[in-house]
Amino acid sequence: MEGQDEVSAREQHFHSQVRESTICFLLFAILYIVSYFIITRYKRKSDEQEDEDAIVNRISLFLSTFTLAVSAGAVLLLPFSIISNEILLSFPQNYYIQWLNGSLIHGLWNLASLFSNLCLFVLMPFAFFFLESEGFAGLKKTKVKGENHLEEGYEKGIRARILETLVMLILLALLILGIVWVASALIDNDAASMESLYDLWEFYLPYLYSCISLMGCLLLLLCTPVGLSRMFTVMGQLLVKPTILEDLDEQIYIITLEEEALQRRLNGLSSSVEHNITELEQELDNVKTLKTKLERRKKASAWERNLVYPAVMVLLLIETSISVLLVACNILCLLIDETAMPKGTRGPGIGNASLSAFGFVGAALEIILIFYLMVSSVVGFYSLRFFGNFIPKKDDTTMTKIIGNCVSILVLSSALPVMSRTLGLHKLHLSDTSRDSETAKPSANGHQKAL
């Protein structure tokens, strides 16, 4: 009997591992496909010629897509965990949702952390240096006529680029290790601290990732207030404003006359006056853009003008007010009660208790606020003057900018759970999976008896 129980336990563990691996693969495949379509929408089309650079761009595209998929997974994991917790509370004995347990969610978090480290320290530096590399002088390809010789030349050129990229990565790793070593010797000249630097996997890489997460949290704290204030402006540009005491027909007529006048002036100028032609072309483009906006406002329905815009603005105001109120209440709790600190409390595990006093409604509100803060942080990031050049343009974004955008979004998404936990938006504890394993076993046994 004991041997049969051991075999049954091993079979259950094997099937659960296969099920979790399949679910993780399917979820990541969906995120990868969506990320690929997003990147190809903004990628510059002129980079798609068939040569060695095209192969390098394609490899960098795949690595950037992988990184963006990991970033999307890191953003969606926290709402997914909250939804899973509420579903398990609502249907605790349902056999068909027992796959949604703490082991699966804990495994997803581990995979997100592992892939985030992999993308941040290996894939994205490799993609950038591989894109900028030209190959060592003695290993560059030679142009030889013939398709076979040309393919061999492309292979030699790519090998030379890969070799140069690996050398650059090794030198960069040695440089970072040397800087950390010198800083550790200057700050804390202790034998234990020096020996800890030898342990890369257990100490150095987690510590480095924690430092980057801290930088991401600081960047989030800087970008989120800017994004909250910019959200109203951005939504005002995307939506159609109500026409109050405005005559759109008259404005369109005036803009049309200005466009015709500029076009006549542009046709009358000689090609020698390049400075005036450039200014007139820029002014003509601005007039055409304004005319397009006015025509869009005119074609919009009355419901879109008079109902959607005020409703969206009121919704943004409510979400911003609730976010600020929750953050203020959490700060007061942290100042008054020491046990309210994230390190001084142990939140409920998956399926043990609701994360909000309002149940499913409160959890849904937390998810909306988490997405709202993430969108606001991204808007605030692109609104900063230093990162303004990072804004991607449709069909006109170089691979270097795409790599920079993917790294920035990865850093922001990696810091989102930490900031949400610090600001008190969720109190989920992921390491408590004992309850899930205990509830899964009786359900499986009952299902076997039924069969």
Short mmCIF file of C-alpha atoms in Angstrom, two decimals:
data_model
loop_
_atom_site.label_atom_id
_atom_site.label_comp_id
_atom_site.label_asym_id
_atom_site.label_seq_id
_atom_site.Cartn_x
_atom_site.Cartn_y
_atom_site.Cartn_z
CA MET A 1 0.00 0.00 0.00
CA GLU A 2 2.80 2.39 0.85
CA GLY A 3 4.45 1.71 -2.49
CA GLN A 4 1.17 2.38 -4.33
CA ASP A 5 0.72 5.62 -2.39
CA GLU A 6 4.23 6.70 -3.32
CA VAL A 7 3.61 5.92 -7.00
CA SER A 8 0.29 7.77 -6.88
CA ALA A 9 1.95 10.78 -5.25
CA ARG A 10 4.72 10.78 -7.86
CA GLU A 11 2.17 10.53 -10.67
CA GLN A 12 0.19 13.42 -9.22
CA HIS A 13 3.35 15.50 -8.95
CA PHE A 14 4.35 14.61 -12.53
CA HIS A 15 0.92 15.47 -13.95
CA SER A 16 0.80 18.74 -12.01
CA GLN A 17 4.24 19.70 -13.32
CA VAL A 18 3.22 18.90 -16.90
CA ARG A 19 -0.01 20.86 -16.48
CA GLU A 20 1.79 23.89 -15.05
CA SER A 21 4.42 23.79 -17.79
CA THR A 22 1.72 23.61 -20.48
CA ILE A 23 -0.20 26.54 -18.97
CA CYS A 24 2.97 28.63 -18.67
CA PHE A 25 3.92 27.88 -22.28
CA LEU A 26 0.47 28.78 -23.63
CA LEU A 27 0.31 32.03 -21.65
CA PHE A 28 3.78 33.05 -22.78
CA ALA A 29 3.02 32.12 -26.40
CA ILE A 30 0.00 34.44 -26.37
CA LEU A 31 2.07 37.27 -24.87
CA TYR A 32 4.86 36.67 -27.39
CA ILE A 33 2.49 36.86 -30.38
CA VAL A 34 0.89 40.07 -29.10
CA SER A 35 4.31 41.59 -28.41
CA TYR A 36 5.51 40.66 -31.90
CA PHE A 37 2.60 42.46 -33.54
CA ILE A 38 3.16 45.52 -31.32
CA ILE A 39 6.86 45.76 -32.20
CA THR A 40 6.36 45.16 -35.93
CA ARG A 41 3.77 47.95 -35.91
CA TYR A 42 6.44 50.45 -34.85
CA LYS A 43 9.54 48.92 -36.45
CA ARG A 44 11.01 50.78 -39.38
CA LYS A 45 10.16 49.05 -42.62
CA SER A 46 13.36 50.12 -44.35
CA ASP A 47 15.30 47.65 -42.19
CA GLU A 48 13.74 44.67 -43.96
CA GLN A 49 16.23 44.21 -46.81
CA GLU A 50 17.66 40.75 -47.39
CA ASP A 51 21.30 40.94 -46.32
CA GLU A 52 23.47 40.43 -43.26
CA ASP A 53 22.03 43.46 -41.47
CA ALA A 54 18.53 42.09 -42.02
CA ILE A 55 19.47 38.83 -40.27
CA VAL A 56 20.96 40.79 -37.36
CA ASN A 57 17.84 42.97 -37.16
CA ARG A 58 15.63 39.87 -37.19
CA ILE A 59 17.55 38.28 -34.30
CA SER A 60 17.39 41.52 -32.32
CA LEU A 61 13.66 41.71 -33.10
CA PHE A 62 13.06 38.23 -31.65
CA LEU A 63 15.04 39.07 -28.50
CA SER A 64 13.17 42.37 -28.07
CA THR A 65 9.85 40.57 -28.55
CA PHE A 66 10.84 38.07 -25.87
CA THR A 67 11.72 40.91 -23.50
CA LEU A 68 8.46 42.75 -24.14
CA ALA A 69 6.51 39.51 -23.54
CA VAL A 70 8.31 39.05 -20.21
CA SER A 71 7.48 42.65 -19.27
CA ALA A 72 3.81 42.11 -20.11
CA GLY A 73 3.83 38.93 -18.05
CA ALA A 74 5.35 40.74 -15.08
CA VAL A 75 2.64 43.41 -15.29
CA LEU A 76 -0.21 40.90 -15.64
CA LEU A 77 0.97 38.51 -12.91
CA LEU A 78 -0.19 40.65 -10.01
CA PRO A 79 -3.77 41.11 -11.34
CA PHE A 80 -3.80 37.42 -12.31
CA SER A 81 -2.84 36.45 -8.75
CA ILE A 82 -5.55 38.65 -7.26
CA ILE A 83 -8.20 37.24 -9.61
CA SER A 84 -7.06 33.67 -8.88
CA ASN A 85 -7.32 34.28 -5.15
CA GLU A 86 -10.91 35.53 -5.45
CA ILE A 87 -11.92 32.65 -7.76
CA LEU A 88 -10.52 30.07 -5.33
CA LEU A 89 -12.41 31.75 -2.49
CA SER A 90 -15.65 31.72 -4.48
CA PHE A 91 -15.31 28.09 -5.67
CA PRO A 92 -13.12 26.31 -3.11
CA GLN A 93 -14.30 22.73 -3.85
CA ASN A 94 -14.68 22.95 -7.62
CA TYR A 95 -12.49 20.28 -9.21
CA TYR A 96 -12.20 22.03 -12.59
CA ILE A 97 -10.39 25.07 -11.19
CA GLN A 98 -7.95 23.21 -8.94
CA TRP A 99 -5.28 23.79 -11.59
CA LEU A 100 -5.45 27.42 -10.49
CA ASN A 101 -3.47 26.94 -7.29
CA GLY A 102 -0.65 28.54 -5.38
CA SER A 103 1.96 26.24 -6.94
CA LEU A 104 1.11 27.47 -10.45
CA ILE A 105 1.14 31.15 -9.47
CA HIS A 106 4.32 30.78 -7.44
CA GLY A 107 5.94 29.07 -10.45
CA LEU A 108 4.82 31.91 -12.73
CA TRP A 109 6.41 34.45 -10.39
CA ASN A 110 9.65 32.44 -10.33
CA LEU A 111 9.68 32.25 -14.13
CA ALA A 112 8.98 35.99 -14.41
CA SER A 113 11.89 36.75 -12.07
CA LEU A 114 14.22 34.35 -13.92
CA PHE A 115 13.33 35.66 -17.39
CA SER A 116 13.57 39.28 -16.18
CA ASN A 117 17.14 38.64 -15.03
CA LEU A 118 17.91 36.82 -18.27
CA CYS A 119 16.54 39.64 -20.45
CA LEU A 120 18.05 42.44 -18.41
CA PHE A 121 21.57 41.07 -18.04
CA VAL A 122 22.01 38.81 -21.09
CA LEU A 123 19.52 39.14 -23.94
CA MET A 124 19.13 42.91 -24.19
CA PRO A 125 22.88 43.71 -23.88
CA PHE A 126 23.53 40.97 -26.45
CA ALA A 127 20.88 42.40 -28.80
CA PHE A 128 22.30 45.93 -28.51
CA PHE A 129 25.96 44.97 -29.00
CA PHE A 130 25.03 42.51 -31.75
CA LEU A 131 23.13 45.25 -33.55
CA GLU A 132 26.01 47.73 -33.25
CA SER A 133 28.80 45.25 -34.00
CA GLU A 134 30.63 45.06 -37.32
CA GLY A 135 32.88 42.06 -36.72
CA PHE A 136 36.61 41.95 -36.14
CA ALA A 137 38.82 43.04 -39.00
CA GLY A 138 40.27 39.60 -39.73
CA LEU A 139 36.90 37.85 -39.63
CA LYS A 140 34.79 40.11 -41.84
CA LYS A 141 33.07 38.57 -44.83
CA THR A 142 34.38 39.15 -48.31
CA LYS A 143 32.07 39.91 -51.19
CA VAL A 144 32.17 37.02 -53.63
CA LYS A 145 29.84 36.56 -56.55
CA GLY A 146 27.46 33.61 -56.53
CA GLU A 147 24.66 32.67 -54.20
CA ASN A 148 26.60 29.94 -52.36
CA HIS A 149 29.61 32.18 -51.81
CA LEU A 150 27.33 35.00 -50.72
CA GLU A 151 25.63 32.80 -48.13
CA GLU A 152 29.03 31.68 -46.84
CA GLY A 153 30.05 35.32 -46.59
CA TYR A 154 26.90 36.13 -44.60
CA GLU A 155 27.63 33.26 -42.22
CA LYS A 156 31.20 34.44 -41.70
CA GLY A 157 30.00 37.99 -41.11
CA ILE A 158 27.41 36.88 -38.54
CA ARG A 159 29.99 34.69 -36.77
CA ALA A 160 32.35 37.66 -36.60
CA ARG A 161 29.58 39.82 -35.15
CA ILE A 162 28.63 37.17 -32.59
CA LEU A 163 32.26 36.84 -31.53
CA GLU A 164 32.63 40.59 -31.14
CA THR A 165 29.37 40.74 -29.17
CA LEU A 166 30.47 37.99 -26.78
CA VAL A 167 33.81 39.72 -26.22
CA MET A 168 32.01 43.00 -25.48
CA LEU A 169 29.68 41.24 -23.02
CA ILE A 170 32.61 39.63 -21.21
CA LEU A 171 34.44 42.95 -20.98
CA LEU A 172 31.28 44.67 -19.71
CA ALA A 173 30.78 41.96 -17.06
CA LEU A 174 34.39 42.28 -15.95
CA LEU A 175 34.03 46.07 -15.79
CA ILE A 176 30.91 45.85 -13.62
CA LEU A 177 32.50 43.22 -11.37
CA GLY A 178 35.60 45.39 -10.99
CA ILE A 179 33.55 48.48 -10.11
CA VAL A 180 31.53 46.55 -7.52
CA TRP A 181 34.69 45.01 -6.10
CA VAL A 182 36.39 48.38 -5.71
CA ALA A 183 33.24 49.94 -4.22
CA SER A 184 32.89 47.04 -1.76
CA ALA A 185 36.55 47.40 -0.73
CA LEU A 186 36.14 51.14 -0.18
CA ILE A 187 32.85 50.93 1.71
CA ASP A 188 33.12 47.65 3.64
CA ASN A 189 36.61 46.14 3.72
CA ASP A 190 35.54 42.88 5.33
CA ALA A 191 36.53 39.33 4.48
CA ALA A 192 32.92 38.12 4.51
CA SER A 193 31.77 40.85 2.14
CA MET A 194 34.68 40.14 -0.21
CA GLU A 195 33.98 36.40 -0.23
CA SER A 196 30.31 37.06 -0.99
CA LEU A 197 31.34 38.58 -4.32
CA TYR A 198 32.65 35.18 -5.43
CA ASP A 199 29.16 33.72 -5.12
CA LEU A 200 27.61 35.17 -8.26
CA TRP A 201 24.45 33.08 -8.40
CA GLU A 202 23.41 33.26 -4.74
CA PHE A 203 24.50 36.78 -3.84
CA TYR A 204 25.75 38.98 -6.69
CA LEU A 205 23.01 38.55 -9.31
CA PRO A 206 20.04 38.80 -6.86
CA TYR A 207 21.68 41.83 -5.25
CA LEU A 208 22.24 43.46 -8.64
CA TYR A 209 18.64 42.74 -9.66
CA SER A 210 17.43 44.21 -6.36
CA CYS A 211 19.43 47.37 -7.08
CA ILE A 212 17.86 47.63 -10.53
CA SER A 213 14.41 47.06 -9.00
CA LEU A 214 15.17 49.87 -6.56
CA MET A 215 16.10 52.12 -9.48
CA GLY A 216 12.88 51.06 -11.17
CA CYS A 217 10.89 51.93 -8.04
CA LEU A 218 12.51 55.35 -7.90
CA LEU A 219 11.78 55.82 -11.59
CA LEU A 220 8.16 54.77 -11.00
CA LEU A 221 7.84 57.20 -8.11
CA LEU A 222 9.19 59.92 -10.40
CA CYS A 223 7.11 59.03 -13.47
CA THR A 224 3.77 58.18 -11.85
CA PRO A 225 2.88 61.70 -10.56
CA VAL A 226 3.90 63.17 -13.91
CA GLY A 227 1.81 60.56 -15.69
CA LEU A 228 -1.23 61.17 -13.46
CA SER A 229 -1.17 64.84 -14.41
CA ARG A 230 -0.51 64.08 -18.09
CA MET A 231 -3.29 61.49 -18.43
CA PHE A 232 -5.94 64.21 -18.72
CA THR A 233 -4.00 65.90 -21.54
CA VAL A 234 -3.36 62.62 -23.37
CA MET A 235 -7.00 61.51 -23.16
CA GLY A 236 -8.07 64.98 -24.28
CA GLN A 237 -5.96 64.52 -27.41
CA LEU A 238 -7.32 61.04 -28.12
CA LEU A 239 -11.01 61.78 -27.52
CA VAL A 240 -13.32 64.24 -29.22
CA LYS A 241 -14.12 67.25 -27.05
CA PRO A 242 -17.68 68.57 -26.87
CA THR A 243 -18.42 71.54 -29.12
CA ILE A 244 -19.68 74.30 -26.84
CA LEU A 245 -20.22 77.68 -28.54
CA GLU A 246 -18.02 76.61 -31.45
CA ASP A 247 -18.76 76.70 -35.17
CA LEU A 248 -16.74 73.86 -36.69
CA ASP A 249 -17.82 74.65 -40.24
CA GLU A 250 -16.42 78.16 -39.99
CA GLN A 251 -13.15 76.92 -38.49
CA ILE A 252 -12.77 74.30 -41.23
CA TYR A 253 -13.46 76.97 -43.88
CA ILE A 254 -10.78 79.26 -42.41
CA ILE A 255 -8.25 76.42 -42.18
CA THR A 256 -8.99 75.45 -45.80
CA LEU A 257 -8.30 79.01 -46.94
CA GLU A 258 -5.02 79.05 -45.00
CA GLU A 259 -4.03 75.72 -46.56
CA GLU A 260 -4.73 77.00 -50.08
CA ALA A 261 -2.80 80.22 -49.42
CA LEU A 262 0.21 78.31 -48.13
CA GLN A 263 0.06 75.95 -51.09
CA ARG A 264 0.04 78.88 -53.55
CA ARG A 265 2.98 80.53 -51.77
CA LEU A 266 4.86 77.22 -51.81
CA ASN A 267 4.25 76.74 -55.54
CA GLY A 268 5.29 80.33 -56.30
CA LEU A 269 8.66 80.14 -54.54
CA SER A 270 11.74 79.14 -56.50
CA SER A 271 13.74 76.09 -55.51
CA SER A 272 16.74 78.26 -54.57
CA VAL A 273 15.09 79.60 -51.41
CA GLU A 274 15.40 76.38 -49.41
CA HIS A 275 14.98 77.98 -45.97
CA ASN A 276 11.61 79.54 -46.76
CA ILE A 277 10.41 76.36 -48.47
CA THR A 278 11.22 74.28 -45.37
CA GLU A 279 9.36 76.69 -43.10
CA LEU A 280 6.33 76.77 -45.39
CA GLU A 281 6.23 72.97 -45.65
CA GLN A 282 6.32 72.66 -41.87
CA GLU A 283 3.58 75.25 -41.49
CA LEU A 284 1.51 73.49 -44.17
CA ASP A 285 1.85 70.17 -42.31
CA ASN A 286 0.65 71.83 -39.10
CA VAL A 287 -2.35 73.31 -40.88
CA LYS A 288 -3.23 69.92 -42.42
CA THR A 289 -2.99 68.25 -39.00
CA LEU A 290 -5.30 70.86 -37.47
CA LYS A 291 -7.73 70.44 -40.35
CA THR A 292 -7.78 66.66 -39.84
CA LYS A 293 -8.59 67.12 -36.15
CA LEU A 294 -11.40 69.53 -36.92
CA GLU A 295 -12.88 67.17 -39.51
CA ARG A 296 -12.73 64.32 -37.00
CA ARG A 297 -14.55 66.44 -34.43
CA LYS A 298 -17.17 67.27 -37.02
CA LYS A 299 -17.73 63.63 -38.03
CA ALA A 300 -18.02 62.44 -34.42
CA SER A 301 -21.48 61.60 -33.17
CA ALA A 302 -23.27 63.57 -30.47
CA TRP A 303 -22.89 60.65 -28.02
CA GLU A 304 -19.14 60.57 -28.54
CA ARG A 305 -18.80 64.33 -28.11
CA ASN A 306 -21.17 64.97 -25.23
CA LEU A 307 -21.07 61.69 -23.28
CA VAL A 308 -17.80 59.78 -23.79
CA TYR A 309 -15.43 62.68 -23.14
CA PRO A 310 -17.03 63.85 -19.85
CA ALA A 311 -17.44 60.25 -18.65
CA VAL A 312 -13.77 59.42 -19.30
CA MET A 313 -12.59 62.62 -17.60
CA VAL A 314 -14.76 61.95 -14.55
CA LEU A 315 -13.48 58.36 -14.43
CA LEU A 316 -9.87 59.56 -14.59
CA LEU A 317 -10.56 62.05 -11.81
CA ILE A 318 -12.11 59.34 -9.62
CA GLU A 319 -9.24 56.89 -10.22
CA THR A 320 -6.64 59.57 -9.50
CA SER A 321 -8.44 60.62 -6.31
CA ILE A 322 -8.75 57.02 -5.09
CA SER A 323 -5.08 56.34 -5.85
CA VAL A 324 -3.93 59.41 -3.95
CA LEU A 325 -6.28 58.61 -1.06
CA LEU A 326 -5.07 55.01 -0.76
CA VAL A 327 -1.44 56.08 -0.87
CA ALA A 328 -2.05 58.76 1.80
CA CYS A 329 -3.85 56.27 4.07
CA ASN A 330 -1.08 53.70 3.64
CA ILE A 331 1.60 56.29 4.45
CA LEU A 332 -0.26 57.25 7.63
CA CYS A 333 -0.51 53.57 8.60
CA LEU A 334 3.21 53.11 8.02
CA LEU A 335 3.99 56.14 10.19
CA ILE A 336 1.68 55.10 13.03
CA ASP A 337 1.79 51.29 13.04
CA GLU A 338 5.13 49.49 12.70
CA THR A 339 3.47 46.16 11.91
CA ALA A 340 1.98 47.70 8.76
CA MET A 341 5.43 47.64 7.15
CA PRO A 342 5.72 45.08 4.34
CA LYS A 343 8.52 43.27 6.20
CA GLY A 344 6.56 43.17 9.43
CA THR A 345 3.47 41.45 8.13
CA ARG A 346 2.67 38.13 6.50
CA GLY A 347 -0.22 38.42 4.11
CA PRO A 348 -2.67 35.66 3.30
CA GLY A 349 -1.75 32.99 0.78
CA ILE A 350 -3.58 32.12 -2.41
CA GLY A 351 -7.16 31.10 -1.61
CA ASN A 352 -6.92 31.65 2.15
CA ALA A 353 -8.57 35.05 2.56
CA SER A 354 -9.82 37.94 0.47
CA LEU A 355 -7.36 40.74 -0.18
CA SER A 356 -9.99 43.43 0.33
CA ALA A 357 -12.69 44.09 2.89
CA PHE A 358 -15.12 44.60 -0.02
CA GLY A 359 -14.48 41.16 -1.48
CA PHE A 360 -14.53 40.74 -5.25
CA VAL A 361 -15.46 44.39 -5.83
CA GLY A 362 -12.47 45.59 -3.81
CA ALA A 363 -10.17 43.19 -5.67
CA ALA A 364 -11.47 44.45 -9.01
CA LEU A 365 -10.84 48.03 -7.85
CA GLU A 366 -7.27 47.11 -6.87
CA ILE A 367 -6.67 45.58 -10.31
CA ILE A 368 -8.00 48.70 -12.05
CA LEU A 369 -5.77 50.91 -9.91
CA ILE A 370 -2.71 48.74 -10.62
CA PHE A 371 -3.28 48.99 -14.39
CA TYR A 372 -3.98 52.71 -14.06
CA LEU A 373 -0.74 53.30 -12.17
CA MET A 374 1.24 51.30 -14.73
CA VAL A 375 -0.25 53.22 -17.66
CA SER A 376 0.32 56.50 -15.82
CA SER A 377 3.94 55.58 -15.12
CA VAL A 378 4.54 54.77 -18.82
CA VAL A 379 2.90 58.06 -19.88
CA GLY A 380 4.98 59.92 -17.30
CA PHE A 381 8.14 58.14 -18.47
CA TYR A 382 7.66 59.32 -22.05
CA SER A 383 6.65 62.79 -20.81
CA LEU A 384 10.01 63.36 -19.12
CA ARG A 385 12.34 65.56 -21.14
CA PHE A 386 15.26 63.12 -20.94
CA PHE A 387 13.22 60.18 -22.28
CA GLY A 388 11.16 62.15 -24.80
CA ASN A 389 13.24 60.84 -27.73
CA PHE A 390 12.33 57.27 -26.78
CA ILE A 391 8.74 57.68 -27.99
CA PRO A 392 8.18 55.07 -30.73
CA LYS A 393 6.71 56.16 -34.04
CA LYS A 394 4.61 53.97 -36.27
CA ASP A 395 6.70 52.30 -39.00
CA ASP A 396 9.62 54.63 -38.21
CA THR A 397 11.36 53.30 -35.08
CA THR A 398 14.89 51.93 -35.28
CA MET A 399 15.85 48.69 -33.57
CA THR A 400 18.09 50.60 -31.16
CA LYS A 401 15.10 52.61 -29.92
CA ILE A 402 13.00 49.45 -29.72
CA ILE A 403 15.65 47.81 -27.52
CA GLY A 404 15.77 50.92 -25.30
CA ASN A 405 11.98 50.94 -24.98
CA CYS A 406 11.88 47.23 -24.12
CA VAL A 407 14.52 47.65 -21.41
CA SER A 408 12.72 50.67 -19.94
CA ILE A 409 9.36 48.87 -19.86
CA LEU A 410 11.03 45.81 -18.32
CA VAL A 411 12.54 47.89 -15.50
CA LEU A 412 9.19 49.62 -14.85
CA SER A 413 7.24 46.36 -14.91
CA SER A 414 9.74 44.64 -12.59
CA ALA A 415 9.33 47.42 -10.04
CA LEU A 416 5.51 47.52 -10.26
CA PRO A 417 4.82 44.69 -7.73
CA VAL A 418 7.31 46.20 -5.28
CA MET A 419 5.73 49.63 -5.54
CA SER A 420 2.20 48.21 -5.29
CA ARG A 421 3.20 46.29 -2.17
CA THR A 422 4.87 49.35 -0.64
CA LEU A 423 1.91 51.61 -1.39
CA GLY A 424 -0.52 49.08 0.11
CA LEU A 425 -2.43 48.24 -3.07
CA HIS A 426 -2.27 44.51 -2.35
CA LYS A 427 -1.37 42.20 0.56
CA LEU A 428 -0.85 38.93 -1.25
CA HIS A 429 1.64 36.40 0.07
CA LEU A 430 2.75 33.89 -2.54
CA SER A 431 4.91 31.46 -0.62
CA ASP A 432 2.09 29.82 1.32
CA THR A 433 1.10 26.94 -0.93
CA SER A 434 0.35 24.34 1.71
CA ARG A 435 -3.33 25.01 1.65
CA ASP A 436 -3.46 24.58 -2.13
CA SER A 437 -1.73 21.21 -2.01
CA GLU A 438 -3.99 20.03 0.78
CA THR A 439 -7.15 21.03 -1.05
CA ALA A 440 -5.95 19.58 -4.34
CA LYS A 441 -5.39 16.08 -2.98
CA PRO A 442 -8.93 15.38 -1.72
CA SER A 443 -10.38 16.74 -4.94
CA ALA A 444 -8.17 14.43 -6.99
CA ASN A 445 -9.04 11.44 -4.82
CA GLY A 446 -12.73 12.22 -5.07
CA HIS A 447 -12.46 12.50 -8.83
CA GLN A 448 -10.68 9.12 -9.03
CA LYS A 449 -13.43 7.51 -6.92
CA ALA A 450 -16.07 9.00 -9.17
CA LEU A 451 -14.32 7.55 -12.19
#
